[in-house]
């Protein structure tokens, strides 16, 4: 059972492919250090073991929103779609109060589902 949005520990969950992490590090640092926004960063992209979706689903239950860093690698691997679908699960429970924010950080075609 998930916490109500206003009681969740993190303001936003950040999902990114490994290749996007270096690009996002300065943004994440600014969000946390300057803006005071608590971020939970996706570490599941480093793991290929079983239960990654379950771990991600649990992580989203700790957050009030989701930021998806869009890269070609993430699109091709299916990671973006899987993570978006888990974010939509939170939206089905909380409506637009749980925003999913896609951020394209390299030149690529945005998937239709976004």
PDB file of C-alpha atoms in Angstrom:
ATOM      1  CA  UNK A   1       0.000   0.000   0.000  1.00  0.00           C
ATOM      2  CA  UNK A   2       1.423   3.352  -0.983  1.00  0.00           C
ATOM      3  CA  UNK A   3       1.575   6.507   1.078  1.00  0.00           C
ATOM      4  CA  UNK A   4      -0.647   9.469   0.215  1.00  0.00           C
ATOM      5  CA  UNK A   5       1.226  11.802  -2.147  1.00  0.00           C
ATOM      6  CA  UNK A   6       1.625  14.609   0.392  1.00  0.00           C
ATOM      7  CA  UNK A   7       3.333  12.220   2.849  1.00  0.00           C
ATOM      8  CA  UNK A   8       5.863  10.745   0.426  1.00  0.00           C
ATOM      9  CA  UNK A   9       9.536  11.201   1.256  1.00  0.00           C
ATOM     10  CA  UNK A  10      10.782  12.285  -2.192  1.00  0.00           C
ATOM     11  CA  UNK A  11       9.466  15.046  -4.411  1.00  0.00           C
ATOM     12  CA  UNK A  12      10.482  13.263  -7.610  1.00  0.00           C
ATOM     13  CA  UNK A  13      11.813   9.999  -8.941  1.00  0.00           C
ATOM     14  CA  UNK A  14      14.354  10.402 -11.742  1.00  0.00           C
ATOM     15  CA  UNK A  15      14.603   7.684 -14.330  1.00  0.00           C
ATOM     16  CA  UNK A  16      17.556   7.706 -16.695  1.00  0.00           C
ATOM     17  CA  UNK A  17      19.535   5.318 -18.840  1.00  0.00           C
ATOM     18  CA  UNK A  18      23.164   4.905 -17.836  1.00  0.00           C
ATOM     19  CA  UNK A  19      24.263   7.120 -20.727  1.00  0.00           C
ATOM     20  CA  UNK A  20      22.119   9.998 -19.416  1.00  0.00           C
ATOM     21  CA  UNK A  21      23.454  10.032 -15.881  1.00  0.00           C
ATOM     22  CA  UNK A  22      26.422  12.297 -16.604  1.00  0.00           C
ATOM     23  CA  UNK A  23      24.133  14.787 -18.305  1.00  0.00           C
ATOM     24  CA  UNK A  24      21.650  14.780 -15.439  1.00  0.00           C
ATOM     25  CA  UNK A  25      24.153  14.972 -12.552  1.00  0.00           C
ATOM     26  CA  UNK A  26      24.428  18.802 -12.604  1.00  0.00           C
ATOM     27  CA  UNK A  27      20.636  19.134 -12.835  1.00  0.00           C
ATOM     28  CA  UNK A  28      20.160  16.701  -9.967  1.00  0.00           C
ATOM     29  CA  UNK A  29      22.734  18.580  -7.893  1.00  0.00           C
ATOM     30  CA  UNK A  30      20.929  21.871  -8.553  1.00  0.00           C
ATOM     31  CA  UNK A  31      17.527  20.379  -7.700  1.00  0.00           C
ATOM     32  CA  UNK A  32      18.750  18.940  -4.408  1.00  0.00           C
ATOM     33  CA  UNK A  33      21.287  21.540  -3.247  1.00  0.00           C
ATOM     34  CA  UNK A  34      19.871  24.801  -4.585  1.00  0.00           C
ATOM     35  CA  UNK A  35      16.136  24.169  -4.936  1.00  0.00           C
ATOM     36  CA  UNK A  36      15.858  21.832  -1.950  1.00  0.00           C
ATOM     37  CA  UNK A  37      13.902  19.212  -3.911  1.00  0.00           C
ATOM     38  CA  UNK A  38      14.388  15.663  -2.701  1.00  0.00           C
ATOM     39  CA  UNK A  39      15.197  13.280  -5.541  1.00  0.00           C
ATOM     40  CA  UNK A  40      15.237   9.502  -5.679  1.00  0.00           C
ATOM     41  CA  UNK A  41      17.436   8.468  -8.597  1.00  0.00           C
ATOM     42  CA  UNK A  42      16.826   5.278 -10.561  1.00  0.00           C
ATOM     43  CA  UNK A  43      19.526   2.754  -9.765  1.00  0.00           C
ATOM     44  CA  UNK A  44      17.701  -0.159 -11.362  1.00  0.00           C
ATOM     45  CA  UNK A  45      19.147   0.671 -14.795  1.00  0.00           C
ATOM     46  CA  UNK A  46      22.438  -0.752 -13.525  1.00  0.00           C
ATOM     47  CA  UNK A  47      20.835  -4.059 -12.611  1.00  0.00           C
ATOM     48  CA  UNK A  48      19.566  -6.681 -15.007  1.00  0.00           C
ATOM     49  CA  UNK A  49      18.306  -9.038 -12.307  1.00  0.00           C
ATOM     50  CA  UNK A  50      14.800 -10.146 -11.602  1.00  0.00           C
ATOM     51  CA  UNK A  51      12.469  -7.900  -9.695  1.00  0.00           C
ATOM     52  CA  UNK A  52      13.623  -4.596 -11.217  1.00  0.00           C
ATOM     53  CA  UNK A  53      10.039  -3.570 -12.015  1.00  0.00           C
ATOM     54  CA  UNK A  54       8.954  -4.449  -8.485  1.00  0.00           C
ATOM     55  CA  UNK A  55      11.791  -2.343  -7.093  1.00  0.00           C
ATOM     56  CA  UNK A  56      10.905   0.555  -9.366  1.00  0.00           C
ATOM     57  CA  UNK A  57       7.238   0.285  -8.501  1.00  0.00           C
ATOM     58  CA  UNK A  58       8.155   0.437  -4.811  1.00  0.00           C
ATOM     59  CA  UNK A  59      10.440   3.417  -5.428  1.00  0.00           C
ATOM     60  CA  UNK A  60       7.647   5.309  -7.180  1.00  0.00           C
ATOM     61  CA  UNK A  61       5.447   4.753  -4.144  1.00  0.00           C
ATOM     62  CA  UNK A  62       7.935   6.901  -2.203  1.00  0.00           C
ATOM     63  CA  UNK A  63       7.746   9.821  -4.674  1.00  0.00           C
ATOM     64  CA  UNK A  64       5.303  12.576  -5.593  1.00  0.00           C
ATOM     65  CA  UNK A  65       6.269  12.751  -9.273  1.00  0.00           C
ATOM     66  CA  UNK A  66       8.465  11.160 -11.932  1.00  0.00           C
ATOM     67  CA  UNK A  67      11.053  12.641 -14.311  1.00  0.00           C
ATOM     68  CA  UNK A  68      11.971  10.417 -17.269  1.00  0.00           C
ATOM     69  CA  UNK A  69      15.207  11.318 -19.047  1.00  0.00           C
ATOM     70  CA  UNK A  70      14.639  10.413 -22.717  1.00  0.00           C
ATOM     71  CA  UNK A  71      17.578   8.985 -24.673  1.00  0.00           C
ATOM     72  CA  UNK A  72      17.785   6.823 -27.754  1.00  0.00           C
ATOM     73  CA  UNK A  73      19.314   4.043 -25.652  1.00  0.00           C
ATOM     74  CA  UNK A  74      16.395   4.160 -23.218  1.00  0.00           C
ATOM     75  CA  UNK A  75      13.857   4.049 -26.049  1.00  0.00           C
ATOM     76  CA  UNK A  76      15.550   1.158 -27.844  1.00  0.00           C
ATOM     77  CA  UNK A  77      15.963  -0.905 -24.683  1.00  0.00           C
ATOM     78  CA  UNK A  78      12.293  -0.544 -23.745  1.00  0.00           C
ATOM     79  CA  UNK A  79      13.296   1.006 -20.411  1.00  0.00           C
ATOM     80  CA  UNK A  80      11.380   4.235 -21.101  1.00  0.00           C
ATOM     81  CA  UNK A  81       8.156   2.367 -21.889  1.00  0.00           C
ATOM     82  CA  UNK A  82       8.393   0.119 -18.794  1.00  0.00           C
ATOM     83  CA  UNK A  83       9.081   3.041 -16.506  1.00  0.00           C
ATOM     84  CA  UNK A  84       6.371   5.180 -18.074  1.00  0.00           C
ATOM     85  CA  UNK A  85       3.851   2.372 -17.571  1.00  0.00           C
ATOM     86  CA  UNK A  86       4.790   2.136 -13.888  1.00  0.00           C
ATOM     87  CA  UNK A  87       4.404   5.910 -13.590  1.00  0.00           C
ATOM     88  CA  UNK A  88       0.976   5.628 -15.216  1.00  0.00           C
ATOM     89  CA  UNK A  89       0.062   3.139 -12.518  1.00  0.00           C
ATOM     90  CA  UNK A  90       0.689   5.892  -9.948  1.00  0.00           C
ATOM     91  CA  UNK A  91      -1.343   8.311 -12.067  1.00  0.00           C
ATOM     92  CA  UNK A  92      -4.236   5.854 -12.123  1.00  0.00           C
ATOM     93  CA  UNK A  93      -4.238   6.034  -8.314  1.00  0.00           C
ATOM     94  CA  UNK A  94      -3.599   9.785  -7.935  1.00  0.00           C
ATOM     95  CA  UNK A  95      -4.550  11.392 -11.248  1.00  0.00           C
ATOM     96  CA  UNK A  96      -2.648  14.446 -12.412  1.00  0.00           C
ATOM     97  CA  UNK A  97      -1.433  14.965  -8.846  1.00  0.00           C
ATOM     98  CA  UNK A  98       1.366  12.531  -9.808  1.00  0.00           C
ATOM     99  CA  UNK A  99       3.003  14.224 -12.813  1.00  0.00           C
ATOM    100  CA  UNK A 100       5.229  12.335 -15.231  1.00  0.00           C
ATOM    101  CA  UNK A 101       7.736  14.772 -16.721  1.00  0.00           C
ATOM    102  CA  UNK A 102       9.574  13.567 -19.850  1.00  0.00           C
ATOM    103  CA  UNK A 103      12.835  15.387 -20.599  1.00  0.00           C
ATOM    104  CA  UNK A 104      14.554  14.730 -23.914  1.00  0.00           C
ATOM    105  CA  UNK A 105      18.286  15.122 -23.287  1.00  0.00           C
ATOM    106  CA  UNK A 106      19.559  14.072 -26.688  1.00  0.00           C
ATOM    107  CA  UNK A 107      18.287  14.157 -30.232  1.00  0.00           C
ATOM    108  CA  UNK A 108      15.815  11.306 -30.668  1.00  0.00           C
ATOM    109  CA  UNK A 109      12.235  10.783 -31.753  1.00  0.00           C
ATOM    110  CA  UNK A 110       9.840  10.943 -28.823  1.00  0.00           C
ATOM    111  CA  UNK A 111       7.879   7.698 -28.475  1.00  0.00           C
ATOM    112  CA  UNK A 112       4.170   7.939 -29.305  1.00  0.00           C
ATOM    113  CA  UNK A 113       3.114   6.802 -25.839  1.00  0.00           C
ATOM    114  CA  UNK A 114       4.627   9.981 -24.366  1.00  0.00           C
TER     115      UNK A 114
END
